[in-house]
Coordinates of C-alpha atoms in Angstrom, one line a residue:
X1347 CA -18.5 16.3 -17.9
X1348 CA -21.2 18.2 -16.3
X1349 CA -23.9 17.7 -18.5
X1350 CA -23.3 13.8 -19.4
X1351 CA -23.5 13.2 -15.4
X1352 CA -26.4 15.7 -14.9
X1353 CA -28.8 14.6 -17.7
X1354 CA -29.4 11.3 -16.3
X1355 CA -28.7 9.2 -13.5
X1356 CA -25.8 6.6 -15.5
X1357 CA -24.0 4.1 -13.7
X1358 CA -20.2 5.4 -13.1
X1359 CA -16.7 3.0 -12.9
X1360 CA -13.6 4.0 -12.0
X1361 CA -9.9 3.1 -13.4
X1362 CA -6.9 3.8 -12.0
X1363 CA -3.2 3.2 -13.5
X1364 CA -0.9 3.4 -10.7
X1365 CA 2.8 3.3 -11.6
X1366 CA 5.9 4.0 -10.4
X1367 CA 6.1 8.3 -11.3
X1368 CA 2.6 9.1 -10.8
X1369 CA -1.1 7.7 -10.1
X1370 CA -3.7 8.6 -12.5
X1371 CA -8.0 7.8 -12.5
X1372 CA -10.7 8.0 -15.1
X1373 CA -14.2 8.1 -14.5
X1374 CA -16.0 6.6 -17.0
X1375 CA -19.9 5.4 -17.6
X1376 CA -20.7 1.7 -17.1
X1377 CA -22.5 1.3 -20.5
X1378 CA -19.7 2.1 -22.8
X1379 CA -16.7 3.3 -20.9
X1380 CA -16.8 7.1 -22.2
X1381 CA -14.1 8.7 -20.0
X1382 CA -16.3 11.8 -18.0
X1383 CA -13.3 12.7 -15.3
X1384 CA -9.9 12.2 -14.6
X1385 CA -7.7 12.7 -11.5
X1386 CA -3.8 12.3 -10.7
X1387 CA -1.4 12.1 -7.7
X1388 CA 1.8 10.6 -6.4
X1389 CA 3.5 7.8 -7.2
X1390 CA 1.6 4.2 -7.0
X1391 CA 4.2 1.3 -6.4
X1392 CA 2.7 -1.0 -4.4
X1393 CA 5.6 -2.2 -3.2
X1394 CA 7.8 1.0 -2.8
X1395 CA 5.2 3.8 -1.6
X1396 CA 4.3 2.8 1.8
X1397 CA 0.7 1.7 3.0
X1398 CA -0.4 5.4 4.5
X1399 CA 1.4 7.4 1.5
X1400 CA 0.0 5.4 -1.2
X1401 CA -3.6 6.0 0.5
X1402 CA -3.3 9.5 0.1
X1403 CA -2.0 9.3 -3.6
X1404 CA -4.8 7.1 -4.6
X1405 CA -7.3 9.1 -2.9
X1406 CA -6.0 12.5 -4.2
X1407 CA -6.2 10.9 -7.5
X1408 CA -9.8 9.6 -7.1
X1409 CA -11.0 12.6 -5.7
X1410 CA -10.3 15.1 -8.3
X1411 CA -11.7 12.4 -10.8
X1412 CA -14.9 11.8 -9.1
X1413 CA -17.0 14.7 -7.9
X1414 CA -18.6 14.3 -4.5
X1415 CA -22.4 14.9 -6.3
X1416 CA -21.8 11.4 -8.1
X1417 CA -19.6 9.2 -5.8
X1418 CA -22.8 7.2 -4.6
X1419 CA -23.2 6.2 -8.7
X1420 CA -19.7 4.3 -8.8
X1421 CA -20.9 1.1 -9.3
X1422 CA -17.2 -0.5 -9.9
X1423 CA -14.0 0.3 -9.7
X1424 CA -10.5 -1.4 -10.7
X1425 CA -6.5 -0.6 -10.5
X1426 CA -3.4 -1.0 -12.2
X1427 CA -0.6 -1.1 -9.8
X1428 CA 3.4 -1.5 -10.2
X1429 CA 4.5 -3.6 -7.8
X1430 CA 1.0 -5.5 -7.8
X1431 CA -0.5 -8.9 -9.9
X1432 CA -3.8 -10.1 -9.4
X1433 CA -2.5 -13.7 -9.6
X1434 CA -1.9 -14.4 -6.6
X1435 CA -4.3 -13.3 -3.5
X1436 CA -1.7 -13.2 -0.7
X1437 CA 1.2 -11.6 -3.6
X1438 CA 2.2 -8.7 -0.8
X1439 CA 2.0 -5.7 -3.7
X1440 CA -1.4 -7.4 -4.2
X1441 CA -2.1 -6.5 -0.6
X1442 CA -1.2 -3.2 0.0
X1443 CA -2.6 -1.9 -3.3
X1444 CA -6.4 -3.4 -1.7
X1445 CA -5.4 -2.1 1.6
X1446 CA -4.7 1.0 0.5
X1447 CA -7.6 1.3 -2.3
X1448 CA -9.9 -0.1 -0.1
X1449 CA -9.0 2.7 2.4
X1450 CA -8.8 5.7 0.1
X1451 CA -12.3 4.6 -1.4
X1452 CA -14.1 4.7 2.5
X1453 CA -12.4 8.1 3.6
X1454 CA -14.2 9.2 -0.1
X1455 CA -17.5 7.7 0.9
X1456 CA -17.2 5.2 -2.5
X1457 CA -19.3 2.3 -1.8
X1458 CA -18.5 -0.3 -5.3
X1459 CA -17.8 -3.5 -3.6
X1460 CA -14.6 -4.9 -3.7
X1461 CA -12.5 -3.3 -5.9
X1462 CA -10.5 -5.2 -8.7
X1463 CA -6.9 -5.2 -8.0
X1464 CA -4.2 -6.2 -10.7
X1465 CA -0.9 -4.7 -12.0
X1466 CA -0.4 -2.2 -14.1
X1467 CA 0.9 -4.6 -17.0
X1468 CA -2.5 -6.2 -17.1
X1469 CA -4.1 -3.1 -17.1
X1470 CA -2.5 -1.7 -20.0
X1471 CA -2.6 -5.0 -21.7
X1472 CA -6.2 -4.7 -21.5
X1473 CA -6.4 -0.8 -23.0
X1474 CA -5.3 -2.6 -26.2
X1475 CA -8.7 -2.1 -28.7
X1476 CA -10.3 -5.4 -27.9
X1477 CA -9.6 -5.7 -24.7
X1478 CA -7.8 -8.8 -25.6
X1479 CA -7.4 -11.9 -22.7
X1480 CA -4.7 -13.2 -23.8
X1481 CA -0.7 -12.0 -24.9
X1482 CA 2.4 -10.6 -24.2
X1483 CA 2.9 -6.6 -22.5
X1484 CA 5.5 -4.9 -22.1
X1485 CA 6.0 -1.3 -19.9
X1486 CA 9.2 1.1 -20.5
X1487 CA 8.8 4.3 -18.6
X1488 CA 10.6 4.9 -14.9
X1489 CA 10.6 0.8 -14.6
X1490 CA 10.5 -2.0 -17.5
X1491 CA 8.7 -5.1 -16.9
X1492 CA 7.3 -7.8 -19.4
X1493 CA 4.4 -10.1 -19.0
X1494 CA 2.5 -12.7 -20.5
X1495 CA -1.1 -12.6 -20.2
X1496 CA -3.4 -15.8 -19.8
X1497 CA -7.6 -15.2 -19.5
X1498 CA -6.4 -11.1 -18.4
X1499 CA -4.1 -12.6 -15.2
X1500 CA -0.7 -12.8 -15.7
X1501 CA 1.2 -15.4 -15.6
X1502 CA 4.5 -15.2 -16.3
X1503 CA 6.7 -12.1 -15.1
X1504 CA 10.3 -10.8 -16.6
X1505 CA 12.1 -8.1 -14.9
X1506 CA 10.2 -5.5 -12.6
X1507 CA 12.6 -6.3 -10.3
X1508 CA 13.1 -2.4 -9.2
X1509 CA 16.3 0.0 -9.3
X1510 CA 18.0 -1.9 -7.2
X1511 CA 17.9 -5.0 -9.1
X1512 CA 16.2 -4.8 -12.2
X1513 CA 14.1 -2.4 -14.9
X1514 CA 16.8 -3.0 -17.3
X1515 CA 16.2 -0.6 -20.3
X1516 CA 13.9 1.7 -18.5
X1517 CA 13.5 5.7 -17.8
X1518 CA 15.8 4.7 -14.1
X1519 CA 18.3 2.5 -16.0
X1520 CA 19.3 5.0 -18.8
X1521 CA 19.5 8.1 -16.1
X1522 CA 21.6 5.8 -14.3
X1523 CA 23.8 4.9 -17.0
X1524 CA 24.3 9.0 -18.0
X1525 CA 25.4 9.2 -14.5
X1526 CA 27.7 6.7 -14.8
X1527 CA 29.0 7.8 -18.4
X1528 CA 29.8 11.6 -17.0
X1529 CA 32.1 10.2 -14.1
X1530 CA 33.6 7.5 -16.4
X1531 CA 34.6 10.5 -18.4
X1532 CA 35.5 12.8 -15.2
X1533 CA 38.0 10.0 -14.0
X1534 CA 39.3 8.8 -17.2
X1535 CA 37.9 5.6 -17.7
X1536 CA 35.1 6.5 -19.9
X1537 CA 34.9 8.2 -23.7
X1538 CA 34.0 12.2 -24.1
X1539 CA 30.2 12.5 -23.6
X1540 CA 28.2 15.8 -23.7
X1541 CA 26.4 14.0 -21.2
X1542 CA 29.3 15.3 -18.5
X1543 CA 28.2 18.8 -19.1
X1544 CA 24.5 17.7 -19.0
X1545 CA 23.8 15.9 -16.5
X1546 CA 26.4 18.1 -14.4
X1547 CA 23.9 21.1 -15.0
X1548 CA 21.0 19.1 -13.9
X1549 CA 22.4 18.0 -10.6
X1550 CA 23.7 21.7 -10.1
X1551 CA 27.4 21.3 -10.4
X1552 CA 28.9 24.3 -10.8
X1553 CA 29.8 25.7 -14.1
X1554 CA 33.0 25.9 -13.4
X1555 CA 33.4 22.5 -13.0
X1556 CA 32.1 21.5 -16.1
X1557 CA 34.0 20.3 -18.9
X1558 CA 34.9 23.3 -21.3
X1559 CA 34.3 25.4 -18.1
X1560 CA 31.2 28.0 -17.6
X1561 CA 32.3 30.7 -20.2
X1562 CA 31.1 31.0 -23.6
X1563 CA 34.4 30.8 -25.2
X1564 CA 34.8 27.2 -23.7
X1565 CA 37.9 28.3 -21.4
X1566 CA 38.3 26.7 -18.6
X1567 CA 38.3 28.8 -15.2
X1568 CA 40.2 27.6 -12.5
X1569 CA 38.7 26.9 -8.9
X1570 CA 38.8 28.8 -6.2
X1571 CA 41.2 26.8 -3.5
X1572 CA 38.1 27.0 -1.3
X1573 CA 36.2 24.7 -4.1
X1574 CA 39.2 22.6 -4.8
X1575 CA 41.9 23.0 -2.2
X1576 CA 44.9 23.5 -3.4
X1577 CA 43.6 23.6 -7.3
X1578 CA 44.7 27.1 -8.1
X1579 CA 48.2 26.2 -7.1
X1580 CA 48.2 22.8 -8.9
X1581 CA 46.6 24.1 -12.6
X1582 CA 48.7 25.1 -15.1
X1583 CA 49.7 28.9 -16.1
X1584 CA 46.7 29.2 -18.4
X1585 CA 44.6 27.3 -15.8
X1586 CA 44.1 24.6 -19.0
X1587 CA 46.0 21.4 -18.6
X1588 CA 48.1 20.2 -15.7
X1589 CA 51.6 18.5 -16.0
X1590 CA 51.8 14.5 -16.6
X1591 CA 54.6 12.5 -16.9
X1592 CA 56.1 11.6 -20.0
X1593 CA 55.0 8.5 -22.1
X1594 CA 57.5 5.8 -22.1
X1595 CA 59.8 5.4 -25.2
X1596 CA 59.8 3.1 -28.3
X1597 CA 58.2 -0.6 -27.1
X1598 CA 56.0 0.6 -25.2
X1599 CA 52.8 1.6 -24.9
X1600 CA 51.8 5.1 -25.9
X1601 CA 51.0 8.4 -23.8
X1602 CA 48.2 7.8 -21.8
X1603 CA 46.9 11.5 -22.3
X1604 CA 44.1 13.2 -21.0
X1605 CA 40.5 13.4 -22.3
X1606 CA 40.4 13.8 -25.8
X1607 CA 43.9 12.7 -26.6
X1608 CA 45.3 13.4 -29.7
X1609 CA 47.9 12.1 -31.7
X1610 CA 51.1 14.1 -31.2
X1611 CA 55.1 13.8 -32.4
X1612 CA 57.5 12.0 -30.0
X1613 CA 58.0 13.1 -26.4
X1614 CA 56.4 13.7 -23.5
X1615 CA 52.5 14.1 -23.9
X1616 CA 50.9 16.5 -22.0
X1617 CA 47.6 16.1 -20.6
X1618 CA 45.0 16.3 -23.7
X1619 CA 47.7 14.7 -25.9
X1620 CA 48.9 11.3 -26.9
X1621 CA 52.3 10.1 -28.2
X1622 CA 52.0 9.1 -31.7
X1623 CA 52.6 5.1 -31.9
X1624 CA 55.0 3.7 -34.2
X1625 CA 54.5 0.1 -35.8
X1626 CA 55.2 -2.7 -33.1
X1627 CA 54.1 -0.1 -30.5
X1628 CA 50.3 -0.1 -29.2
X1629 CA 48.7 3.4 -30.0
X1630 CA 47.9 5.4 -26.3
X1631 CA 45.6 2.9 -24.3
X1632 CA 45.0 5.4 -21.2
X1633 CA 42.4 7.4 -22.1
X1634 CA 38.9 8.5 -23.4
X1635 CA 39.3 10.0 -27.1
X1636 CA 41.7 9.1 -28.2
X1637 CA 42.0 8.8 -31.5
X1638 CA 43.3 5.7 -34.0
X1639 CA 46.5 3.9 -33.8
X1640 CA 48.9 3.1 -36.7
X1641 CA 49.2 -0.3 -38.1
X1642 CA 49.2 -3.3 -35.6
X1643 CA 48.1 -1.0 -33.1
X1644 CA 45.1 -0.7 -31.0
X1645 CA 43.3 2.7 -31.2
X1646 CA 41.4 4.1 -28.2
X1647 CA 38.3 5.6 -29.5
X1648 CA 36.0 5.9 -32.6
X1649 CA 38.3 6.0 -35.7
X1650 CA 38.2 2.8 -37.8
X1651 CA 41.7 1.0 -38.8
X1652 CA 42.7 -0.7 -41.3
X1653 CA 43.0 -4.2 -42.2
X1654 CA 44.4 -6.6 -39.1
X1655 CA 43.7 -3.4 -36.9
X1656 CA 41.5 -3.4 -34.2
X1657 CA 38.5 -0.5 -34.9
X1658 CA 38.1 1.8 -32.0
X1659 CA 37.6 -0.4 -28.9
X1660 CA 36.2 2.6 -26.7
X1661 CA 37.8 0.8 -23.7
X1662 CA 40.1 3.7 -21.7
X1663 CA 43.3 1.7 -20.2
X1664 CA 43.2 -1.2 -23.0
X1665 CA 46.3 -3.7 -21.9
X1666 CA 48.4 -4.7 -25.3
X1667 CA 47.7 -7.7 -27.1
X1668 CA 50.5 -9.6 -29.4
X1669 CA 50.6 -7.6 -33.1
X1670 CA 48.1 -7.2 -34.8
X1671 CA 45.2 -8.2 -32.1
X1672 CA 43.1 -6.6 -29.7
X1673 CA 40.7 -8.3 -26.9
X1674 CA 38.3 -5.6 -26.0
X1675 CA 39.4 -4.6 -22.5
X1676 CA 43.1 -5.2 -23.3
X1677 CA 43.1 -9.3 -23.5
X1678 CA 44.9 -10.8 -26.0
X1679 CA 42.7 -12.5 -29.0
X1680 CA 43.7 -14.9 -31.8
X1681 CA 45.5 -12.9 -34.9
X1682 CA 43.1 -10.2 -36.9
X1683 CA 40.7 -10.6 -34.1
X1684 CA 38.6 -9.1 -31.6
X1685 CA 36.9 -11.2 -29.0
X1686 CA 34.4 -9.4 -26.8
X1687 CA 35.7 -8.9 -23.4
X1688 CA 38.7 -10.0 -24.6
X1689 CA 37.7 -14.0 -25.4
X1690 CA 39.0 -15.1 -28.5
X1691 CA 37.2 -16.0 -31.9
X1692 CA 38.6 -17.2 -35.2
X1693 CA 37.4 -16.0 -38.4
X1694 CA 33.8 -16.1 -39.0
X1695 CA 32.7 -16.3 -35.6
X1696 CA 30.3 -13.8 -34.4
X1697 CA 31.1 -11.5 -31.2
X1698 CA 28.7 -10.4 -28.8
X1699 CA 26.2 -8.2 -30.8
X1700 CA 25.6 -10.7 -33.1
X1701 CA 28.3 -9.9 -35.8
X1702 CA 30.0 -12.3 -37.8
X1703 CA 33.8 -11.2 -37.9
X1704 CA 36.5 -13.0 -40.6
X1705 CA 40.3 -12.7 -40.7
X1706 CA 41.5 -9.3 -40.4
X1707 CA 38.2 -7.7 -38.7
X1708 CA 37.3 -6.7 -35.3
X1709 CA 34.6 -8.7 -33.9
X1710 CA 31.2 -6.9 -33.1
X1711 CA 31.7 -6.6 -29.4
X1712 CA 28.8 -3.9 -28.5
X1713 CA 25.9 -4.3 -27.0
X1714 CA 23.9 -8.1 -27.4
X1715 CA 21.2 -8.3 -30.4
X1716 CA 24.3 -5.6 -32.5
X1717 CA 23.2 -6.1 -36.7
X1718 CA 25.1 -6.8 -39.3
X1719 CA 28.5 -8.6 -40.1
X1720 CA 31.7 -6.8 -40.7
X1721 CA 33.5 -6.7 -43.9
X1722 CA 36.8 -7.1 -44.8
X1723 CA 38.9 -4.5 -43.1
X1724 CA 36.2 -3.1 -41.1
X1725 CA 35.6 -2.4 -37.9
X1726 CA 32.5 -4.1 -36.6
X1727 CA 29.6 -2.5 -33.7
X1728 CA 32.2 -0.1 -31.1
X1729 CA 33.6 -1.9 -28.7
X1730 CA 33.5 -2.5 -24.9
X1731 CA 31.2 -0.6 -22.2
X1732 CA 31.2 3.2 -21.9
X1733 CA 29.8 4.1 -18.3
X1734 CA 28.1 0.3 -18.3
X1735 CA 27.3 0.5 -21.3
X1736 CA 28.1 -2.0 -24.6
X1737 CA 28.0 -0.8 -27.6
X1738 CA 27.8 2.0 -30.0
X1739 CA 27.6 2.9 -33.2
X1740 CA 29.8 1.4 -36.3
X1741 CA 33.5 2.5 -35.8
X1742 CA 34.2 5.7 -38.3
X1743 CA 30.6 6.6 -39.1
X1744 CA 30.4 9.7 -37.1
X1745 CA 32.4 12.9 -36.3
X1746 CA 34.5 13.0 -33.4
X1747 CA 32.8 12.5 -30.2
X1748 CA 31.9 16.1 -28.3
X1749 CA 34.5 17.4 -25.9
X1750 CA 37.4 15.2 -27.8
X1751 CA 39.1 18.5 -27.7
X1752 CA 37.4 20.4 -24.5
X1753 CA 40.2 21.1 -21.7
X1754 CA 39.3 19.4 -18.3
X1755 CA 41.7 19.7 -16.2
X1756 CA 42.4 17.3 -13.0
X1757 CA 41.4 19.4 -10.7
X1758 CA 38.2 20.4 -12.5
X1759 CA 37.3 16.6 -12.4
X1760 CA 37.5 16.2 -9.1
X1761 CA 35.2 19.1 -8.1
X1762 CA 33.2 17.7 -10.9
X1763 CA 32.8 14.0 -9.3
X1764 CA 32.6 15.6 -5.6
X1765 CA 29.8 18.1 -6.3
X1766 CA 27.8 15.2 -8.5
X1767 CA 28.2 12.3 -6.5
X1768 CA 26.4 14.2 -3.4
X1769 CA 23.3 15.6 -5.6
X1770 CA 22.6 11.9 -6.8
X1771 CA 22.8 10.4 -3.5
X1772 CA 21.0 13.0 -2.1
X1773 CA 17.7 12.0 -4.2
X1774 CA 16.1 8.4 -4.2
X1775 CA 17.6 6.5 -6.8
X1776 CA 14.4 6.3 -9.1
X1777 CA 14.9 9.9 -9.6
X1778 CA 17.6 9.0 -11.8
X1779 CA 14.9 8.7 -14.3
X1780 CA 14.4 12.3 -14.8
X1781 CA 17.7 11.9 -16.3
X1782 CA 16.6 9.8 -19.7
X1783 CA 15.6 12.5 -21.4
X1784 CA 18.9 14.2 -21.6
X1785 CA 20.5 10.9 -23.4
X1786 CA 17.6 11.3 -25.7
X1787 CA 18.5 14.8 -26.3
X1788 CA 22.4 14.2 -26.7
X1789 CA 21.4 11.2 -28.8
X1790 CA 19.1 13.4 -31.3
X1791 CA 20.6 16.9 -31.2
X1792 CA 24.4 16.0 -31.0
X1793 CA 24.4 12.3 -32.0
X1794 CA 26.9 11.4 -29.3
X1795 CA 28.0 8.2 -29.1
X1796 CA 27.9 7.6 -25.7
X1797 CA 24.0 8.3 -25.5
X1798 CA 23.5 6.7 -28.8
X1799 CA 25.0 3.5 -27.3
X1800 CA 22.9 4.2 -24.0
X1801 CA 19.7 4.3 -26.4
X1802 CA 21.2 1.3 -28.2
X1803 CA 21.4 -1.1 -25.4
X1804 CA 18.3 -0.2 -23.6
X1805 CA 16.4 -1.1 -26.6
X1806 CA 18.5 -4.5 -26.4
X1807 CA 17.9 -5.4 -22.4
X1808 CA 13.6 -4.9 -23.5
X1809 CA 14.0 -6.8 -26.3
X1810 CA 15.9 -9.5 -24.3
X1811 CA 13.1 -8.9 -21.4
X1812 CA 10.5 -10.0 -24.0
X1813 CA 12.2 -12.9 -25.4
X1814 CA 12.5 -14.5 -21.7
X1815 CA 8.7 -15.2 -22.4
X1816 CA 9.0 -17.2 -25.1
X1817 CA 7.0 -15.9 -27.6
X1818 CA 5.6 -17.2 -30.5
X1819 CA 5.7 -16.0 -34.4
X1820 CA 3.3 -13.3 -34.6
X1821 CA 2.3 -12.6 -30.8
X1822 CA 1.3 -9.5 -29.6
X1823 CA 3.1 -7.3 -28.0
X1824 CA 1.1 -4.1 -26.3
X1825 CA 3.2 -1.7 -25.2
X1826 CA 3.2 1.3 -22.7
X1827 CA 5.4 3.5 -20.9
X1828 CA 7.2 6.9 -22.3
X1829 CA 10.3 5.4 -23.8
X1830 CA 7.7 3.5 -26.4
X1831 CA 5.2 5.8 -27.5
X1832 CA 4.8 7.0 -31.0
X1833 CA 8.0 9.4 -30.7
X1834 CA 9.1 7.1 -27.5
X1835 CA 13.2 7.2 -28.1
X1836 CA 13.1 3.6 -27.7
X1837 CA 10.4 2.5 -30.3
X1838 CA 11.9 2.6 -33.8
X1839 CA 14.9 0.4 -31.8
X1840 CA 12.9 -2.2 -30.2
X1841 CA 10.2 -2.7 -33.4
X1842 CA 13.4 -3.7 -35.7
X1843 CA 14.4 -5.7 -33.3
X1844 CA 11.3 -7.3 -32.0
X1845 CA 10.7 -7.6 -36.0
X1846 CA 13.4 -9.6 -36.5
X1847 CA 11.2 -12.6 -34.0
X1848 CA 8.8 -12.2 -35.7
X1849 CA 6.5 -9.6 -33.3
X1850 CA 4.6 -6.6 -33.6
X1851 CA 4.2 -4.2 -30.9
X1852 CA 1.0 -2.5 -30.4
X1853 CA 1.4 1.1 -28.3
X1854 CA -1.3 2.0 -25.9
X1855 CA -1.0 5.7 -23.7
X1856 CA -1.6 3.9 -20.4
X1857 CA -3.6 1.2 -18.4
X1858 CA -6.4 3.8 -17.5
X1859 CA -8.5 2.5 -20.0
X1860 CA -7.8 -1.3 -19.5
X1861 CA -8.6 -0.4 -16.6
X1862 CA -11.7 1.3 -16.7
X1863 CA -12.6 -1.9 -18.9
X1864 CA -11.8 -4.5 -16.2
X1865 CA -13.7 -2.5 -13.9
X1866 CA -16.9 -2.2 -16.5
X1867 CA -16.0 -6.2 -17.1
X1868 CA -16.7 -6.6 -12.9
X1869 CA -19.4 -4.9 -12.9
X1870 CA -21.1 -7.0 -15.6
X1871 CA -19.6 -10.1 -13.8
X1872 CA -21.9 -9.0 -10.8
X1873 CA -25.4 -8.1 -12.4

């Protein structure tokens, strides 16, 4: 960097992406855009970081990139900003990323005019070789937002709407839905993720507490009563299950069990086991696990059934339904099929996911944009959310989802959810994003369902996020954002599935160069 600054006096512009994790700047000459120095910081949100914060992030980031010895050659300088658009002068974001830029560049003695200030989907738009004007962009990394370009502005804006609202299928939305997968499992509404044990070690819950427990052997060790009050006295003798009451007899439904039911002979299930169902009798609805019914039953879980059966629901609690039907979520559906959510479809109609389901299948009912139909007998994409989540894999294509057979006992649970719950409310809620890439890991190391379906469906709200433009056969998409890079967890997903309208995506690192080029386009604009 040195030498290219030192052996002659070359005009100097500056870019800076500024999103919602971090800030990052690139100086770069004027005559060809060769990067020379690079800076980061905090977090850039226009919206989110206030005024005075995002000051000192942008001139922490602009500092370190720009040496003091040079800051008199920056001849131009343009941001990216989340939160921000340069279509509109008054947009607020607009305003407190100039404010703030404007600010950051005086205190550093930077004299380039008026900076250029856009958003950070423009920017990377314009990284894209070419620096093409016009398109469609798309970011996937802490938030998701989609955007079509017109003459380098943008136009038209889908999602970006924050945690609270919005960023469907981003870094924030799968962290949050890993959350919301371990306490489905910890209270019994949700299937048997590793995710409980991962995300419980993250937020520091104590091993204890954790499903399987903290020894190697997988044993479970009971709480002290100061941790759980009154949970050494309410655990079982070997500290593994605790009493339930017995399933009801022939009629009715079977044992609700505990996580990981399995099938067991008549009686009273214990917790971790599941009355066998006869025929007429709807196989145990209560609980995550459990495993496939007999004929005319519905099966909680991932096993696939046979014909006129419903294949594994993966709805915990799932209400009967007249013989020989299933509505995902427990409402009753025509005969032979699955509606999703429970509506109705006759034979041939597609469920939500896409599938196409004839007499005597179950219905895809997974997550929206779900591929291929279901044959005869077959069990078409899982069913209904797991921790907010729809879909999963095909019903019987994979082993037994982890923990199926790990003892969690009540109490356990409860200390689970009451040392979790505190850690993620003691954070902002974007934080949740440092969560994504345990899903990725339980995805690729164990191939757990649960994550896989996470994966699945956060692939389907981008794809969705794109289509809201409207986009023509053969646009491009440029893409940035950690979830899409070239081993992003997302890309292979959204590719087939942007594919199928008839779109390529284009991957670019960041907007650092697009911006460094609108800035290098401003300065020409003024000379």
């Amino acid at each position: 960097m040195g030498n290219e600054l030192n052996q002659e006096r070359r005009d100097l512009v500056v870019g800076l992406d500024a999103g919602g994790t971090r800030t990052r700047a690139v100086l770069a000459t004027a005559d060809d855009g060769r990067p020379v120095g690079e800076g980061a910081a905090g977090p850039g949100n226009a919206l989110t970081v206030p005024v005075p914060q995002l000051t000192e992030h942008l001139a922490e980031a602009v500092g370190r990139a720009v040496p003091e010895a040079v800051r008199d050659r920056v001849v131009a300088v343009a941001g990216g900003f989340a939160g921000a658009t340069g279509a509109a002068a008054d947009e607020p974001g607009r305003r407190n990323a100039l404010a703030a830029l404007t600010a950051a560049l005086r205190r550093l003695g930077i004299d380039a005019g008026l900076p250029v200030v856009g958003s950070d989907i423009e920017a990377a738009f314009a990284s894209a070789p070419g620096t093409p004007a016009d398109g469609l962009a798309l970011v996937a990394g802490t938030g998701a937002v989609a955007m079509r370009i017109t003459d380098r502005r943008g136009t038209v804006t889908v999602d970006g709407d924050g945690w609270l609202l919005g960023d469907d299928g981003s870094g924030f939305w799968i962290g949050r839905a890993a959350v919301r997968a371990a306490l489905r499992m910890a209270d019994g509404r949700g299937a048997p993720t590793v995710l409980a044990e991962t995300v419980g070690r993250e937020l520091g819950v104590p091993g204890d507490a954790l499903p399987g427990g903290a020894a190697a052997g997988g044993a479970v060790h009971r709480l002290s009563p100061d941790v759980v009050p009154g949970g050494a006295e309410s655990a079982s003798d070997d500290g593994r299950h605790e009493a339930v009451p017995p399933v009801t007899g022939p009629g009715h439904s079977g044992g609700a069990g505990g996580a990981g039911g399995r099938p067991t002979g008549p009686g009273p299930s214990g917790a971790g086991r599941r009355e066998s169902a006869g025929s007429e009798r709807f196989g145990g609805a209560g609980v995550a696990g459990g495993r496939s019914a007999g004929p005319e039953q519905s099966g909680v879980g991932w096993r696939s059934l046979g014909p006129e059966q419903s294949g594994g629901t993966g709805v915990a609690g799932g209400r009967p339904s007249g013989p020989g039907q299933t509505g995902a979520g427990g409402r009753p559906s025509g005969p032979g099929q699955t509606g999703a959510g429970g509506r109705p479809f006759g034979p041939g109609q597609t469920g939500a996911g896409g599938r196409s389901a004839g007499s005597g299948q179950s219905g895809g009912v997974g997550a929206a944009g779900g591929r291929g139909p279901a044959g005869p007998g077959e069990s078409g994409r899982a069913g209904a959310a797991i921790g907010g989540v729809a879909g999963s894999p095909a019903v019987g294509r994979r082993p037994a989802p982890p923990h199926d057979d790990t003892p969690w006992s009540r109490p356990h649970r409860e200390a689970y959810r009451r040392h979790l719950l505190p850690a993620v409310m003691a954070e902002p809620p974007i934080r949740l994003a440092r969560l994504a890439p345990l899903v990725v890991a339980a995805a690729r190391d164990a191939a757990d369902p649960v994550a896989l379906a996470i994966l699945d469906e956060a692939a389907d709200q981008l794809t969705e996020t794109v289509r809201a433009l409207s986009p023509g056969p053969g646009e491009r998409v440029v893409a940035t954002g950690g979830l899409l890079g070239p081993d992003g967890p997302l890309t292979d997903r959204l590719e087939t599935r942007l594919r199928a309208l008839g779109l390529t995506l284009d991957w670019v690192p960041d907007g650092c160069r697009g911006a460094v080029a609108l800035a290098r386009l401003a300065h020409g604009g003024r000379t």
